[in-house]
mmCIF file of C-alpha atoms in Angstrom:
data_model
loop_
_atom_site.group_PDB
_atom_site.id
_atom_site.type_symbol
_atom_site.label_atom_id
_atom_site.label_comp_id
_atom_site.label_asym_id
_atom_site.label_seq_id
_atom_site.Cartn_x
_atom_site.Cartn_y
_atom_site.Cartn_z
ATOM 1 C CA MET A 24 23.186 -7.488 2.955
ATOM 2 C CA GLU A 25 22.792 -10.953 4.457
ATOM 3 C CA SER A 26 21.832 -13.658 1.976
ATOM 4 C CA TRP A 27 18.357 -14.136 3.492
ATOM 5 C CA VAL A 28 17.470 -10.440 3.125
ATOM 6 C CA ARG A 29 17.446 -10.387 -0.685
ATOM 7 C CA PRO A 30 14.649 -12.987 -1.140
ATOM 8 C CA VAL A 31 12.461 -11.037 1.289
ATOM 9 C CA VAL A 32 13.034 -7.799 -0.624
ATOM 10 C CA GLU A 33 12.394 -9.549 -3.941
ATOM 11 C CA ALA A 34 9.101 -10.905 -2.588
ATOM 12 C CA ILE A 35 8.098 -7.417 -1.435
ATOM 13 C CA HIS A 36 8.847 -6.026 -4.896
ATOM 14 C CA SER A 37 6.732 -8.785 -6.460
ATOM 15 C CA SER A 38 3.731 -8.224 -4.185
ATOM 16 C CA ARG A 39 1.962 -5.491 -6.191
ATOM 17 C CA ALA A 40 2.137 -3.093 -3.264
ATOM 18 C CA GLN A 41 3.422 0.473 -3.265
ATOM 19 C CA ALA A 42 4.733 2.349 -0.268
ATOM 20 C CA VAL A 43 5.707 5.760 0.987
ATOM 21 C CA ILE A 44 8.302 5.527 3.748
ATOM 22 C CA TYR A 45 9.020 8.181 6.358
ATOM 23 C CA LEU A 46 11.845 7.366 8.737
ATOM 24 C CA ALA A 47 13.922 9.272 11.263
ATOM 25 C CA GLY A 48 16.561 8.123 13.718
ATOM 26 C CA GLY A 49 17.405 4.683 12.353
ATOM 27 C CA ALA A 50 16.542 1.810 9.971
ATOM 28 C CA SER A 51 18.579 3.460 7.217
ATOM 29 C CA GLN A 52 20.039 0.138 6.053
ATOM 30 C CA ALA A 53 16.564 -1.231 5.259
ATOM 31 C CA LEU A 54 16.042 1.626 2.824
ATOM 32 C CA GLY A 55 19.309 0.719 1.114
ATOM 33 C CA TRP A 56 18.277 -2.936 0.884
ATOM 34 C CA LEU A 57 14.928 -2.042 -0.657
ATOM 35 C CA LEU A 58 16.451 0.315 -3.207
ATOM 36 C CA SER A 59 19.396 -1.890 -4.192
ATOM 37 C CA VAL A 60 17.304 -4.860 -5.369
ATOM 38 C CA PRO A 61 15.763 -4.612 -8.868
ATOM 39 C CA GLY A 62 12.069 -3.733 -8.811
ATOM 40 C CA ALA A 63 12.319 -0.953 -6.246
ATOM 41 C CA SER A 64 10.797 1.656 -8.559
ATOM 42 C CA GLY A 65 7.567 -0.340 -8.615
ATOM 43 C CA THR A 66 7.378 -0.527 -4.827
ATOM 44 C CA ILE A 67 8.862 2.651 -3.354
ATOM 45 C CA LEU A 68 6.849 5.709 -4.298
ATOM 46 C CA GLU A 69 8.771 8.045 -2.038
ATOM 47 C CA ALA A 70 11.163 7.907 0.906
ATOM 48 C CA VAL A 71 11.699 10.892 3.187
ATOM 49 C CA VAL A 72 13.964 11.334 6.220
ATOM 50 C CA PRO A 73 12.466 14.148 8.342
ATOM 51 C CA TYR A 74 15.376 14.313 10.794
ATOM 52 C CA SER A 75 15.159 17.884 12.055
ATOM 53 C CA ARG A 76 12.383 19.092 14.351
ATOM 54 C CA ALA A 77 11.233 21.579 11.714
ATOM 55 C CA SER A 78 11.153 18.912 9.009
ATOM 56 C CA MET A 79 9.096 16.554 11.175
ATOM 57 C CA ALA A 80 6.667 19.311 12.160
ATOM 58 C CA GLN A 81 6.202 20.288 8.514
ATOM 59 C CA LEU A 82 5.671 16.670 7.483
ATOM 60 C CA LEU A 83 3.014 16.007 10.125
ATOM 61 C CA GLY A 84 1.490 19.476 10.187
ATOM 62 C CA LYS A 85 2.167 19.675 13.916
ATOM 63 C CA MET A 86 4.992 19.377 16.436
ATOM 64 C CA PRO A 87 4.983 15.898 18.045
ATOM 65 C CA LEU A 88 4.777 15.860 21.830
ATOM 66 C CA GLN A 89 7.529 13.234 21.752
ATOM 67 C CA PHE A 90 9.513 12.474 18.614
ATOM 68 C CA THR A 91 10.400 8.874 19.472
ATOM 69 C CA SER A 92 6.992 7.512 20.424
ATOM 70 C CA LYS A 93 4.210 5.239 19.272
ATOM 71 C CA GLN A 94 2.039 8.231 18.425
ATOM 72 C CA ALA A 95 4.738 9.849 16.299
ATOM 73 C CA ALA A 96 5.360 6.617 14.351
ATOM 74 C CA GLU A 97 1.634 6.140 13.730
ATOM 75 C CA ASP A 98 1.219 9.771 12.659
ATOM 76 C CA MET A 99 4.112 9.313 10.232
ATOM 77 C CA ALA A 100 2.563 6.107 8.858
ATOM 78 C CA LEU A 101 -0.800 7.844 8.353
ATOM 79 C CA ALA A 102 0.826 10.808 6.600
ATOM 80 C CA ALA A 103 2.782 8.386 4.409
ATOM 81 C CA TYR A 104 -0.389 6.417 3.621
ATOM 82 C CA ASN A 105 -2.233 9.555 2.494
ATOM 83 C CA ARG A 106 0.737 10.528 0.368
ATOM 84 C CA GLY A 107 0.801 7.037 -1.119
ATOM 85 C CA LEU A 108 -2.880 7.238 -2.059
ATOM 86 C CA LYS A 109 -2.087 10.304 -4.154
ATOM 87 C CA LEU A 110 1.051 8.905 -5.810
ATOM 88 C CA SER A 111 0.173 5.240 -6.400
ATOM 89 C CA VAL A 112 -0.856 3.772 -9.714
ATOM 90 C CA PRO A 113 -4.463 2.549 -9.899
ATOM 91 C CA GLY A 114 -5.273 -0.875 -8.543
ATOM 92 C CA VAL A 115 -2.349 -1.547 -6.199
ATOM 93 C CA GLN A 116 -2.271 -1.970 -2.436
ATOM 94 C CA VAL A 117 -1.018 1.207 -0.795
ATOM 95 C CA MET A 118 0.874 1.376 2.483
ATOM 96 C CA GLY A 119 2.364 4.116 4.573
ATOM 97 C CA VAL A 120 5.405 3.319 6.713
ATOM 98 C CA GLY A 121 6.575 5.382 9.661
ATOM 99 C CA PHE A 122 9.720 4.802 11.701
ATOM 100 C CA THR A 123 11.174 6.847 14.523
ATOM 101 C CA GLY A 124 14.080 5.843 16.728
ATOM 102 C CA SER A 125 16.472 7.008 19.393
ATOM 103 C CA LEU A 126 19.592 4.871 18.952
ATOM 104 C CA ALA A 127 23.192 5.021 20.103
ATOM 105 C CA SER A 128 24.925 8.230 19.085
ATOM 106 C CA SER A 129 28.265 9.997 19.477
ATOM 107 C CA ARG A 130 27.234 11.121 22.962
ATOM 108 C CA PRO A 131 25.868 8.912 25.768
ATOM 109 C CA LYS A 132 22.086 9.063 26.125
ATOM 110 C CA HIS A 133 20.265 9.278 29.425
ATOM 111 C CA GLY A 134 17.122 7.703 28.007
ATOM 112 C CA GLU A 135 16.434 4.297 26.496
ATOM 113 C CA HIS A 136 17.656 3.167 23.108
ATOM 114 C CA ARG A 137 14.359 2.413 21.399
ATOM 115 C CA PHE A 138 12.448 2.570 18.162
ATOM 116 C CA TYR A 139 8.899 2.366 16.825
ATOM 117 C CA VAL A 140 7.830 1.172 13.388
ATOM 118 C CA SER A 141 4.274 1.527 12.119
ATOM 119 C CA THR A 142 2.516 0.521 8.906
ATOM 120 C CA ARG A 143 -0.840 1.804 7.706
ATOM 121 C CA THR A 144 -2.891 0.163 4.962
ATOM 122 C CA GLN A 145 -6.503 0.663 3.951
ATOM 123 C CA ASN A 146 -7.927 -1.372 6.807
ATOM 124 C CA CYS A 147 -5.099 -1.945 9.267
ATOM 125 C CA LEU A 148 -2.637 -0.093 11.493
ATOM 126 C CA ARG A 149 0.247 -2.125 12.958
ATOM 127 C CA THR A 150 2.945 -0.842 15.298
ATOM 128 C CA SER A 151 6.022 -2.456 16.879
ATOM 129 C CA HIS A 152 8.085 -1.038 19.737
ATOM 130 C CA VAL A 153 11.504 -2.349 20.725
ATOM 131 C CA THR A 154 13.673 -1.170 23.622
ATOM 132 C CA LEU A 155 17.295 -2.171 23.054
ATOM 133 C CA SER A 156 19.832 -3.007 25.757
ATOM 134 C CA LYS A 157 22.122 -0.025 26.182
ATOM 135 C CA GLY A 158 25.797 -0.636 25.554
ATOM 136 C CA LEU A 159 25.248 -3.978 23.843
ATOM 137 C CA ARG A 160 25.670 -2.733 20.258
ATOM 138 C CA SER A 161 27.265 0.041 18.242
ATOM 139 C CA ARG A 162 25.127 2.599 16.417
ATOM 140 C CA GLU A 163 25.554 0.694 13.164
ATOM 141 C CA GLU A 164 24.486 -2.557 14.832
ATOM 142 C CA GLU A 165 21.416 -0.920 16.391
ATOM 143 C CA ASP A 166 20.551 0.554 12.998
ATOM 144 C CA LYS A 167 20.777 -2.941 11.500
ATOM 145 C CA VAL A 168 18.424 -4.392 14.139
ATOM 146 C CA SER A 169 15.898 -1.609 13.520
ATOM 147 C CA SER A 170 16.275 -2.184 9.761
ATOM 148 C CA TYR A 171 15.359 -5.855 10.225
ATOM 149 C CA PHE A 172 12.171 -4.842 12.032
ATOM 150 C CA LEU A 173 11.275 -2.268 9.380
ATOM 151 C CA LEU A 174 11.731 -4.890 6.665
ATOM 152 C CA GLN A 175 9.572 -7.349 8.632
ATOM 153 C CA ALA A 176 6.840 -4.744 9.055
ATOM 154 C CA ILE A 177 6.781 -3.986 5.324
ATOM 155 C CA ALA A 178 6.730 -7.690 4.443
ATOM 156 C CA ASP A 179 3.832 -8.279 6.845
ATOM 157 C CA ALA A 180 1.859 -5.380 5.360
ATOM 158 C CA CYS A 181 2.471 -6.781 1.854
ATOM 159 C CA GLY A 182 1.311 -10.227 2.917
ATOM 160 C CA VAL A 183 4.767 -11.654 2.205
ATOM 161 C CA PRO A 184 5.802 -14.585 4.438
ATOM 162 C CA ALA A 185 9.130 -13.669 6.009
ATOM 163 C CA THR A 186 11.002 -14.722 9.118
ATOM 164 C CA ILE A 187 13.482 -12.003 9.932
ATOM 165 C CA GLN A 188 16.564 -12.934 11.975
ATOM 166 C CA SER A 189 16.492 -9.801 14.091
ATOM 167 C CA GLY A 190 19.124 -10.788 16.656
ATOM 168 C CA VAL A 191 17.290 -9.267 19.631
ATOM 169 C CA GLN A 192 17.899 -10.635 23.124
ATOM 170 C CA ASP A 193 15.230 -11.885 25.555
ATOM 171 C CA PRO A 194 14.757 -8.547 27.367
ATOM 172 C CA GLU A 195 14.299 -6.846 23.966
ATOM 173 C CA ILE A 196 11.160 -8.693 22.885
ATOM 174 C CA PRO A 197 9.066 -6.294 20.762
ATOM 175 C CA LYS A 198 5.692 -5.007 21.866
ATOM 176 C CA GLU A 199 3.130 -5.312 19.091
ATOM 177 C CA SER A 200 -0.208 -3.619 18.541
ATOM 178 C CA SER A 201 -2.705 -3.903 15.716
ATOM 179 C CA GLU A 202 -5.952 -2.146 14.875
ATOM 180 C CA GLN A 203 -8.352 -3.264 12.158
ATOM 181 C CA PHE A 204 -10.812 -0.878 10.471
ATOM 182 C CA ASP A 205 -14.149 -1.916 9.023
ATOM 183 C CA GLU A 206 -15.800 -0.124 6.106
ATOM 184 C CA ASP A 207 -17.750 2.275 8.336
ATOM 185 C CA GLN A 208 -14.592 3.293 10.184
ATOM 186 C CA GLU A 209 -12.716 3.807 6.913
ATOM 187 C CA LEU A 210 -15.478 6.071 5.607
ATOM 188 C CA GLN A 211 -15.629 7.995 8.880
ATOM 189 C CA GLN A 212 -11.900 8.641 8.581
ATOM 190 C CA VAL A 213 -12.493 10.111 5.122
ATOM 191 C CA ILE A 214 -15.306 12.322 6.419
ATOM 192 C CA ASN A 215 -13.143 13.472 9.341
ATOM 193 C CA GLY A 216 -10.221 14.281 7.052
ATOM 194 C CA GLN A 217 -7.850 11.706 8.570
ATOM 195 C CA VAL A 218 -7.693 9.774 5.295
ATOM 196 C CA CYS A 219 -7.965 11.564 1.964
ATOM 197 C CA MET A 220 -9.953 8.918 0.081
ATOM 198 C CA LYS A 221 -11.348 5.399 -0.003
ATOM 199 C CA VAL A 222 -11.197 3.575 -3.322
ATOM 200 C CA TYR A 223 -13.708 0.895 -4.283
ATOM 201 C CA HIS A 224 -12.209 -1.231 -7.092
ATOM 202 C CA LEU A 225 -15.343 -2.911 -8.413
ATOM 203 C CA CYS A 226 -14.415 -3.875 -11.971
ATOM 204 C CA ASP A 227 -11.947 -6.326 -13.505
ATOM 205 C CA SER A 228 -10.070 -3.742 -15.604
ATOM 206 C CA LEU A 229 -7.205 -3.760 -13.073
ATOM 207 C CA GLU A 230 -5.528 -6.548 -15.041
ATOM 208 C CA LYS A 231 -4.275 -3.793 -17.341
ATOM 209 C CA ASN A 232 -1.572 -1.373 -16.219
ATOM 210 C CA PHE A 233 -2.883 2.192 -16.123
ATOM 211 C CA ASN A 234 -0.808 5.354 -15.867
ATOM 212 C CA ARG A 235 -3.548 7.632 -14.531
ATOM 213 C CA LYS A 236 -7.222 7.922 -13.664
ATOM 214 C CA ILE A 237 -10.130 9.166 -15.761
ATOM 215 C CA ILE A 238 -12.487 10.612 -13.165
ATOM 216 C CA LEU A 239 -16.141 11.582 -13.452
ATOM 217 C CA PRO A 240 -17.083 13.501 -10.284
ATOM 218 C CA GLY A 241 -20.665 13.924 -9.128
ATOM 219 C CA SER A 242 -23.255 13.197 -6.472
ATOM 220 C CA PHE A 243 -24.771 10.273 -8.438
ATOM 221 C CA ASN A 244 -28.060 10.436 -6.606
ATOM 222 C CA PRO A 245 -29.026 8.464 -8.571
ATOM 223 C CA LEU A 246 -26.485 6.985 -10.966
ATOM 224 C CA HIS A 247 -27.994 6.763 -14.475
ATOM 225 C CA ASP A 248 -27.107 5.577 -17.959
ATOM 226 C CA GLY A 249 -25.961 9.051 -19.022
ATOM 227 C CA HIS A 250 -23.225 8.973 -16.379
ATOM 228 C CA LEU A 251 -22.097 5.517 -17.463
ATOM 229 C CA ARG A 252 -22.064 6.445 -21.128
ATOM 230 C CA LEU A 253 -20.195 9.707 -20.526
ATOM 231 C CA LEU A 254 -17.346 7.967 -18.679
ATOM 232 C CA GLU A 255 -17.299 5.205 -21.279
ATOM 233 C CA VAL A 256 -16.793 7.719 -24.098
ATOM 234 C CA ALA A 257 -14.177 9.646 -22.117
ATOM 235 C CA SER A 258 -12.278 6.424 -21.406
ATOM 236 C CA SER A 259 -12.220 5.565 -25.099
ATOM 237 C CA MET A 260 -10.493 8.902 -25.700
ATOM 238 C CA CYS A 261 -7.894 8.241 -22.969
ATOM 239 C CA ASP A 262 -7.100 4.544 -23.132
ATOM 240 C CA ASP A 263 -4.181 4.880 -20.702
ATOM 241 C CA GLY A 264 -6.492 5.797 -17.826
ATOM 242 C CA LEU A 265 -8.471 3.781 -15.303
ATOM 243 C CA PRO A 266 -12.120 4.961 -15.390
ATOM 244 C CA CYS A 267 -13.450 5.958 -11.963
ATOM 245 C CA PHE A 268 -16.441 7.773 -10.601
ATOM 246 C CA GLU A 269 -15.826 10.080 -7.637
ATOM 247 C CA ILE A 270 -18.108 11.280 -4.871
ATOM 248 C CA SER A 271 -17.056 13.869 -2.313
ATOM 249 C CA ALA A 272 -18.366 13.069 1.159
ATOM 250 C CA ILE A 273 -17.922 16.762 1.944
ATOM 251 C CA ASN A 274 -20.120 19.349 0.219
ATOM 252 C CA ALA A 275 -19.219 23.024 0.080
ATOM 253 C CA ASP A 276 -22.782 24.131 0.872
ATOM 254 C CA LYS A 277 -24.379 21.169 2.657
ATOM 255 C CA PRO A 278 -23.637 18.872 5.620
ATOM 256 C CA PRO A 279 -21.333 15.884 4.954
ATOM 257 C CA LEU A 280 -22.903 12.727 3.589
ATOM 258 C CA SER A 281 -23.695 10.130 6.220
ATOM 259 C CA ILE A 282 -21.935 6.782 6.148
ATOM 260 C CA ALA A 283 -25.220 5.050 5.359
ATOM 261 C CA GLU A 284 -25.841 7.403 2.434
ATOM 262 C CA ILE A 285 -22.330 6.911 1.044
ATOM 263 C CA LYS A 286 -22.730 3.127 1.200
ATOM 264 C CA ARG A 287 -26.127 3.382 -0.494
ATOM 265 C CA ARG A 288 -24.625 5.306 -3.390
ATOM 266 C CA VAL A 289 -21.608 2.990 -3.606
ATOM 267 C CA GLU A 290 -23.986 0.055 -3.935
ATOM 268 C CA GLN A 291 -25.168 1.500 -7.271
ATOM 269 C CA PHE A 292 -21.634 1.147 -8.641
ATOM 270 C CA ARG A 293 -21.231 -2.304 -7.161
ATOM 271 C CA LYS A 294 -24.299 -3.489 -9.102
ATOM 272 C CA VAL A 295 -22.882 -2.294 -12.441
ATOM 273 C CA GLY A 296 -19.250 -3.197 -11.675
ATOM 274 C CA LYS A 297 -17.753 0.299 -11.847
ATOM 275 C CA ASN A 298 -14.947 1.812 -9.774
ATOM 276 C CA VAL A 299 -15.849 4.637 -7.412
ATOM 277 C CA ILE A 300 -13.727 6.805 -5.127
ATOM 278 C CA ILE A 301 -15.003 8.503 -1.978
ATOM 279 C CA SER A 302 -13.021 11.671 -1.271
ATOM 280 C CA ASN A 303 -13.412 14.689 0.985
ATOM 281 C CA GLN A 304 -12.618 17.437 -1.523
ATOM 282 C CA PRO A 305 -15.566 19.304 -3.096
ATOM 283 C CA TYR A 306 -13.440 21.763 -5.118
ATOM 284 C CA PHE A 307 -11.733 20.904 -8.408
ATOM 285 C CA TYR A 308 -8.427 22.530 -7.575
ATOM 286 C CA LYS A 309 -8.278 20.374 -4.441
ATOM 287 C CA LYS A 310 -9.286 17.303 -6.434
ATOM 288 C CA ALA A 311 -6.377 18.068 -8.793
ATOM 289 C CA GLU A 312 -3.996 17.896 -5.818
ATOM 290 C CA LEU A 313 -5.599 14.651 -4.697
ATOM 291 C CA PHE A 314 -5.467 12.987 -8.134
ATOM 292 C CA PRO A 315 -2.376 14.424 -9.874
ATOM 293 C CA GLY A 316 -2.116 13.679 -13.571
ATOM 294 C CA SER A 317 -5.758 12.654 -13.876
ATOM 295 C CA ALA A 318 -8.303 13.642 -16.497
ATOM 296 C CA PHE A 319 -11.609 14.933 -15.098
ATOM 297 C CA VAL A 320 -14.795 14.419 -17.065
ATOM 298 C CA ILE A 321 -17.205 17.320 -16.574
ATOM 299 C CA GLY A 322 -20.387 18.628 -18.145
ATOM 300 C CA ALA A 323 -20.634 21.903 -20.039
ATOM 301 C CA ASP A 324 -22.389 23.599 -17.108
ATOM 302 C CA THR A 325 -19.589 22.623 -14.723
ATOM 303 C CA ALA A 326 -16.975 23.722 -17.272
ATOM 304 C CA ALA A 327 -18.651 27.105 -17.491
ATOM 305 C CA ARG A 328 -18.429 27.488 -13.714
ATOM 306 C CA LEU A 329 -14.825 26.296 -13.767
ATOM 307 C CA VAL A 330 -13.801 29.268 -15.913
ATOM 308 C CA ASN A 331 -16.142 31.862 -14.413
ATOM 309 C CA PRO A 332 -14.421 34.350 -12.022
ATOM 310 C CA LYS A 333 -17.709 34.560 -10.093
ATOM 311 C CA TYR A 334 -16.849 31.230 -8.477
ATOM 312 C CA TYR A 335 -13.442 32.547 -7.415
ATOM 313 C CA GLY A 336 -14.717 35.529 -5.468
ATOM 314 C CA GLY A 337 -14.897 37.584 -8.645
ATOM 315 C CA ASP A 338 -11.095 37.513 -8.928
ATOM 316 C CA TYR A 339 -10.025 36.701 -12.491
ATOM 317 C CA ASN A 340 -6.343 36.476 -11.581
ATOM 318 C CA ARG A 341 -7.135 34.116 -8.704
ATOM 319 C CA MET A 342 -9.069 31.930 -11.128
ATOM 320 C CA LEU A 343 -6.098 31.738 -13.505
ATOM 321 C CA GLU A 344 -3.751 31.019 -10.597
ATOM 322 C CA ILE A 345 -5.869 28.066 -9.485
ATOM 323 C CA LEU A 346 -6.264 26.739 -13.024
ATOM 324 C CA LEU A 347 -2.509 26.985 -13.538
ATOM 325 C CA GLU A 348 -2.027 24.986 -10.347
ATOM 326 C CA CYS A 349 -4.335 22.347 -11.804
ATOM 327 C CA LYS A 350 -2.339 22.299 -15.014
ATOM 328 C CA ASN A 351 0.935 22.005 -13.114
ATOM 329 C CA THR A 352 -0.295 18.798 -11.466
ATOM 330 C CA GLY A 353 -0.874 17.326 -14.939
ATOM 331 C CA THR A 354 -4.648 17.702 -14.668
ATOM 332 C CA THR A 355 -6.759 17.858 -17.823
ATOM 333 C CA PHE A 356 -10.500 18.230 -18.345
ATOM 334 C CA LEU A 357 -12.761 16.455 -20.823
ATOM 335 C CA VAL A 358 -15.991 18.397 -21.369
ATOM 336 C CA GLY A 359 -19.252 16.782 -22.380
ATOM 337 C CA GLY A 360 -21.553 19.061 -24.382
ATOM 338 C CA ARG A 361 -25.340 18.982 -24.663
ATOM 339 C CA ASN A 362 -27.590 17.972 -27.529
ATOM 340 C CA ILE A 363 -30.396 20.561 -27.536
ATOM 341 C CA GLU A 364 -33.061 20.210 -30.232
ATOM 342 C CA GLY A 365 -30.631 18.339 -32.441
ATOM 343 C CA VAL A 366 -27.845 20.894 -32.058
ATOM 344 C CA PHE A 367 -24.658 20.044 -30.132
ATOM 345 C CA LYS A 368 -23.972 22.853 -27.683
ATOM 346 C CA LYS A 369 -20.719 23.526 -25.878
ATOM 347 C CA GLU A 370 -19.639 26.427 -23.738
ATOM 348 C CA LYS A 371 -17.180 29.025 -25.013
ATOM 349 C CA LEU A 372 -14.041 27.852 -23.251
ATOM 350 C CA ILE A 373 -11.459 29.148 -25.735
ATOM 351 C CA PRO A 374 -10.198 32.099 -23.608
ATOM 352 C CA VAL A 375 -8.809 29.798 -20.934
ATOM 353 C CA GLN A 376 -8.276 26.512 -22.751
ATOM 354 C CA GLU A 377 -4.559 27.159 -22.846
ATOM 355 C CA TRP A 378 -4.327 27.493 -19.061
ATOM 356 C CA CYS A 379 -6.567 24.778 -17.716
ATOM 357 C CA GLY A 380 -5.954 21.958 -20.198
ATOM 358 C CA ILE A 381 -9.514 21.700 -21.532
#
């Protein structure tokens, strides 16, 4: 790599940002640069090259109308961002990166040589489009130009000052677009299912490095001292986890929460300085997919429902299948009992403790 590339990559690795990268059709050298400099494991959560049509369709959950397009790059960045939210460690900035290109190949192309690179963060979507002059460069040289732009896009999303020497000519000036999202738009994207969660980091515990989350789900309408104390005790039992409350904007039996109502409930956590996550998954087995490796704090009543086949359509085997899926994601459950007339009560969970990690 050129001498000026390494300092940019080092700055990216030092930025406390984590990324999932999806790229197809170019910019392969940028991936090598990012991975060859020490610190990559703290920045790159995952890198996927969905080169075939089937791979791209599976990644996006649909077949793109045009594979090398602004829409395809932005869809890839959004998919990468959602993946990053699930894989990232607590407290870091998450970004999704999408790249799609149509560069010089072994056979002459009738269309333009072009590429699109898009980055998605919590509140911003940025996209660059460059049309290259045909016949001016080899495939390797076009890949290097697209790699420069990918590196620039990642640096910009990380807030790292970088001036990339891209080597483009005057007719190849990139076209840039940017869209900012306010809090209401972010929450609406969660409600609509575009984004899987919005995290409110409202306490100063992020100075410590955490390996997982300790999550207390609920409606919290209102939040009370019992909730705070329950998560506090659970966190003392799992000191490697970041304590978070979680509210699902989507309810299995009721209409979705309104944006105003979500913000009202979040304000309760802001006042006491506690982290809260807004998700769109009302079911625990879906929450386990969303927060792999986390410990969920639940009450005895919820634990009883968790291991009752009635809530799985009366299918005992289906219940065990779902609980095994939870276990396979590294999910565990911490159950809070009840003090009734001076006697500590807990539900009989022994028959399925072994399967669901309670």
